[in-house]
GROMACS .gro file of C-alpha atoms in nm:
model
  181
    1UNK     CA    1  -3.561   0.986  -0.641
    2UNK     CA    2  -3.317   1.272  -0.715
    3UNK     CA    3  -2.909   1.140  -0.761
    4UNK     CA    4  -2.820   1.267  -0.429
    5UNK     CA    5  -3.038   1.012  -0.284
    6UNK     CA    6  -2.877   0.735  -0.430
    7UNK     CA    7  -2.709   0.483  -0.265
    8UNK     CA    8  -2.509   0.226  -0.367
    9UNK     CA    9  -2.388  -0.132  -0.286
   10UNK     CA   10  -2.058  -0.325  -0.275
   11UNK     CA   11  -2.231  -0.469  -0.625
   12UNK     CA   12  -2.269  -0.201  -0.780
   13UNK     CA   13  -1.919  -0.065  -0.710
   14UNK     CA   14  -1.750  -0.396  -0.848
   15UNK     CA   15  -1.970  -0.338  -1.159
   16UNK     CA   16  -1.821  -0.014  -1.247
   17UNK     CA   17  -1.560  -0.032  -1.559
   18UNK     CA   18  -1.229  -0.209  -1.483
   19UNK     CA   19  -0.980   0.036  -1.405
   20UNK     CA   20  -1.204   0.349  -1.260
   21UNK     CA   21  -1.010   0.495  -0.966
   22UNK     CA   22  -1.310   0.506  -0.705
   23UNK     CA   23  -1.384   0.466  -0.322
   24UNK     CA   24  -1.765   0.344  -0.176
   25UNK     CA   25  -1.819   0.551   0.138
   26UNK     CA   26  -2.116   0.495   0.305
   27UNK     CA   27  -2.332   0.422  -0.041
   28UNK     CA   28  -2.176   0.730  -0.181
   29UNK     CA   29  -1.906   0.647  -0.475
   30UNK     CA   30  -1.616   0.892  -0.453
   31UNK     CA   31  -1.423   0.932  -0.772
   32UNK     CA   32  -0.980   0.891  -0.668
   33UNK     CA   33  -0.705   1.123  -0.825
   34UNK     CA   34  -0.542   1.046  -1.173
   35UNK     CA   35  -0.207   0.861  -1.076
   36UNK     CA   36  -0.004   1.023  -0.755
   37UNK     CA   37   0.279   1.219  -0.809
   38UNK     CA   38   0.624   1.106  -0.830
   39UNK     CA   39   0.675   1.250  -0.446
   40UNK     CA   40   0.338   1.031  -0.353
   41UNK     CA   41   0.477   0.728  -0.496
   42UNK     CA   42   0.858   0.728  -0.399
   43UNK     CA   43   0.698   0.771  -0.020
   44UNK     CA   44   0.462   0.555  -0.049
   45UNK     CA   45   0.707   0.244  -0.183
   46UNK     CA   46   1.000   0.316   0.122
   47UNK     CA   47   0.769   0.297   0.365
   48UNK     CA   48   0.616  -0.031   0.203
   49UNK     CA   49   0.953  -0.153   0.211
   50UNK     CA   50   1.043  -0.046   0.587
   51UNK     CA   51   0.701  -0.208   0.716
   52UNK     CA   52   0.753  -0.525   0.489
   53UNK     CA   53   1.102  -0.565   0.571
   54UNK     CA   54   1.023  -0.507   0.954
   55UNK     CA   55   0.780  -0.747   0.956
   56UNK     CA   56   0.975  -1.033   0.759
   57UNK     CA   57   1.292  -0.954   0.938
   58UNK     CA   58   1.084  -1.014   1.296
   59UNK     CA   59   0.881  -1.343   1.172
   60UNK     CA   60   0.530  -1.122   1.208
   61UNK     CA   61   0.208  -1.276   1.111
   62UNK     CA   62   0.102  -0.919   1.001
   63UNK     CA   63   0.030  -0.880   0.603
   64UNK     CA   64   0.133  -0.482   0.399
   65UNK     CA   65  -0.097  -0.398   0.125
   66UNK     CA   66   0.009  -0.098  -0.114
   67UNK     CA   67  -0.268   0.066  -0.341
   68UNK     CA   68  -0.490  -0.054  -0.531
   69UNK     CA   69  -0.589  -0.333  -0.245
   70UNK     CA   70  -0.972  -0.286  -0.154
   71UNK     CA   71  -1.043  -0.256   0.250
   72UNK     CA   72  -1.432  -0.355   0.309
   73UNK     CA   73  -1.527  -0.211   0.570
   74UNK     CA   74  -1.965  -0.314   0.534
   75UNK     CA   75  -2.121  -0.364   0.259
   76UNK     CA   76  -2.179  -0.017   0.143
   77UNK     CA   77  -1.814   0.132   0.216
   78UNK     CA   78  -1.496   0.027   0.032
   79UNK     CA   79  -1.142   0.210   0.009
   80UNK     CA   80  -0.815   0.168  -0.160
   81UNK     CA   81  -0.582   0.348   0.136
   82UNK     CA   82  -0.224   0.433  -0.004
   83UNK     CA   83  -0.109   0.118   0.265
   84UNK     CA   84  -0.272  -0.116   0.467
   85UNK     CA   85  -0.150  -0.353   0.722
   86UNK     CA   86  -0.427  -0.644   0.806
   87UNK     CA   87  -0.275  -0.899   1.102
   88UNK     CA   88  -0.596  -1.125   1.128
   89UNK     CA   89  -0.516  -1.315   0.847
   90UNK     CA   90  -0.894  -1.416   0.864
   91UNK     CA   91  -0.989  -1.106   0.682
   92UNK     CA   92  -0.786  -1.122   0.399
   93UNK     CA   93  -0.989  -1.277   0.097
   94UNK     CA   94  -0.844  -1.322  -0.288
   95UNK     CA   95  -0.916  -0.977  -0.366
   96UNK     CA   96  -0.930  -0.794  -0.046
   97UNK     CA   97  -0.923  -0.771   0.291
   98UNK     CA   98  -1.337  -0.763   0.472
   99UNK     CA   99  -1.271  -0.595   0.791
  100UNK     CA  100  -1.078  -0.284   0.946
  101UNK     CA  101  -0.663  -0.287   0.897
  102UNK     CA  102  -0.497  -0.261   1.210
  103UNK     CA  103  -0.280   0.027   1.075
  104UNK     CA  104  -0.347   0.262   0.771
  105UNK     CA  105  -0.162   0.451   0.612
  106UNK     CA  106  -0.265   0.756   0.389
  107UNK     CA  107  -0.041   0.968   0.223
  108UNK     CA  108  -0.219   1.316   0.113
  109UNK     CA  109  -0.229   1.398  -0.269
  110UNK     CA  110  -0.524   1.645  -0.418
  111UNK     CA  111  -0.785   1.589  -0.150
  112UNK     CA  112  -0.676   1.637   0.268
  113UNK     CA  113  -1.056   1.684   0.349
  114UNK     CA  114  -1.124   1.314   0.248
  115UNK     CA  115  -0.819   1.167   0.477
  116UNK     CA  116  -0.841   1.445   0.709
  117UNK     CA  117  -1.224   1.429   0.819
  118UNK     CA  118  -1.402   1.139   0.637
  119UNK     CA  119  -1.120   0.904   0.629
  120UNK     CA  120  -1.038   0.971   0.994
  121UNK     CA  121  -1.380   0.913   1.140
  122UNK     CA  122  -1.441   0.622   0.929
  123UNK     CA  123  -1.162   0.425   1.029
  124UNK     CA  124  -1.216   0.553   1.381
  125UNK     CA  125  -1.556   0.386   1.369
  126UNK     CA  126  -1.480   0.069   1.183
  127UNK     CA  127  -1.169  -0.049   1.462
  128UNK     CA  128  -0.858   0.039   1.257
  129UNK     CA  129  -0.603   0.053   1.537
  130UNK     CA  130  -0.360   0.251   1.387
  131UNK     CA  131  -0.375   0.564   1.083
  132UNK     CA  132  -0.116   0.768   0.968
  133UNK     CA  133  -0.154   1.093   0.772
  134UNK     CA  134   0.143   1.169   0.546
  135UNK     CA  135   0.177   1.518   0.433
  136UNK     CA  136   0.454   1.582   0.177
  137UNK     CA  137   0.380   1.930   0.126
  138UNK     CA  138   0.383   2.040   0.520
  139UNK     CA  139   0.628   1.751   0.529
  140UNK     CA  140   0.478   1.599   0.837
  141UNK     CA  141   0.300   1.293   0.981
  142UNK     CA  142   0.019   1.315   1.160
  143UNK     CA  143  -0.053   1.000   1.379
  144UNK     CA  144  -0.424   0.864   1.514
  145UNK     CA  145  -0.357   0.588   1.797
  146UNK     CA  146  -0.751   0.466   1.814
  147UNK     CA  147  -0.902   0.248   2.110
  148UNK     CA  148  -0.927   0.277   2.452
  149UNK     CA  149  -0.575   0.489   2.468
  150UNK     CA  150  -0.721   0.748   2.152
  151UNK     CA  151  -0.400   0.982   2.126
  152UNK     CA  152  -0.293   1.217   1.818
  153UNK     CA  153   0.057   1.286   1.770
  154UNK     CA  154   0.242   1.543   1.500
  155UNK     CA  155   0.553   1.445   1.370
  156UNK     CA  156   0.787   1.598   1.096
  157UNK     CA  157   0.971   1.359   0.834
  158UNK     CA  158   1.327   1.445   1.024
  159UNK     CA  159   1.142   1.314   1.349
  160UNK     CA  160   1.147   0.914   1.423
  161UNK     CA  161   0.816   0.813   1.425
  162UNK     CA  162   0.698   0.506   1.655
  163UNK     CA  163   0.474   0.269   1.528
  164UNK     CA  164   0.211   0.203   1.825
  165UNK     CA  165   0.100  -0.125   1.672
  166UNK     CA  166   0.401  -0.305   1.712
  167UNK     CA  167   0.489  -0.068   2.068
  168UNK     CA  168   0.494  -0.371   2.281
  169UNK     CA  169   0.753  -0.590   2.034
  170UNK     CA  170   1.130  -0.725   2.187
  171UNK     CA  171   1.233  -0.490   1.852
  172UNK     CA  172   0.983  -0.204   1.823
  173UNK     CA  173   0.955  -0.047   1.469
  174UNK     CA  174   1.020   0.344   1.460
  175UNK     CA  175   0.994   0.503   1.044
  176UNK     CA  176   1.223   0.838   0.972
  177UNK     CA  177   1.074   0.938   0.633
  178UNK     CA  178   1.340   1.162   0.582
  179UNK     CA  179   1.593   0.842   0.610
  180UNK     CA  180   1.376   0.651   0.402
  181UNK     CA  181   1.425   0.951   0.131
   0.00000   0.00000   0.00000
């Protein structure tokens, strides 16, 4: 059996060393970035804080989950998305959530092909509801509505972006990144 041919299990992705920065797609293990920049992270935290705050403020049953938080999506695919927000309770375990987010959030660092083409099919297929593509360097947000109503949407970080999950809510949430910044 040549490596290519490999494939390998939830196990055998909690067995490698504690602290390797790694995803499990579809048996194949996918080694992350070093640390995000300084950009990645200061994005990443405000909008933690605008969803959390949104959802605390409106009494939501709805959980946020910043990186590193595992998403198990089968037993052969797991990934650490820059934030995840899980709202069936049910699937949230001690160390991760085992089932599809209803929103994710990625924000793009060294590698747009993974959250750009694998990343989007994948969560496509496994019922995430909602993904967001953050690009600091084209300074935009490119937004995936999935389901029956599949829609794609471009937004810059001066636009006010509406959160399609929560669309239907007395108080609707809508994120301005460049606000946030």
């Amino acid at each position: 059996m040549q490596a290519k041919d490999i494939k390998y299990t939830i196990e055998d992705f909690y067995a490698l060393p504690e602290g390797t920065r790694a995803e499990l797609i579809d048996g194949v293990i996918y080694d992350m970035a070093p640390s995000p920049s300084t950009e990645h992270q200061e994005i990443s935290g405000e909008l933690f804080v605008a969803i959390h705050s949104y959802i605390a403020k409106n009494k939501g049953q709805c959980k946020v989950f910043s990186a590193p938080y595992d998403i198990q999506l089968s037993d052969n695919t797991v990934v650490i998305p820059d934030i995840s927000v899980i709202c069936d309770r049910n699937k949230i375990t001690n160390k991760r959530c085992v089932g599809a987010p209803d929103w994710i959030i990625e924000i793009v660092s060294t590698n747009a092909v993974s959250d750009y083409i694998i990343k989007l099919h994948l969560y496509q297929s496994y019922g995430v509801r909602e993904y967001w593509i953050v690009d600091p360097k084209n300074q935009s947000v490119t937004v995936y509505h999935f389901g029956e109503d599949f829609n794609t949407e471009k937004y810059s970080f001066s636009e006010t972006i509406p959160v399609w999950i929560y669309k239907d809510n007395p108080t609707p949430l809508e994120i301005n990144i460049s606000e946030l910044l």
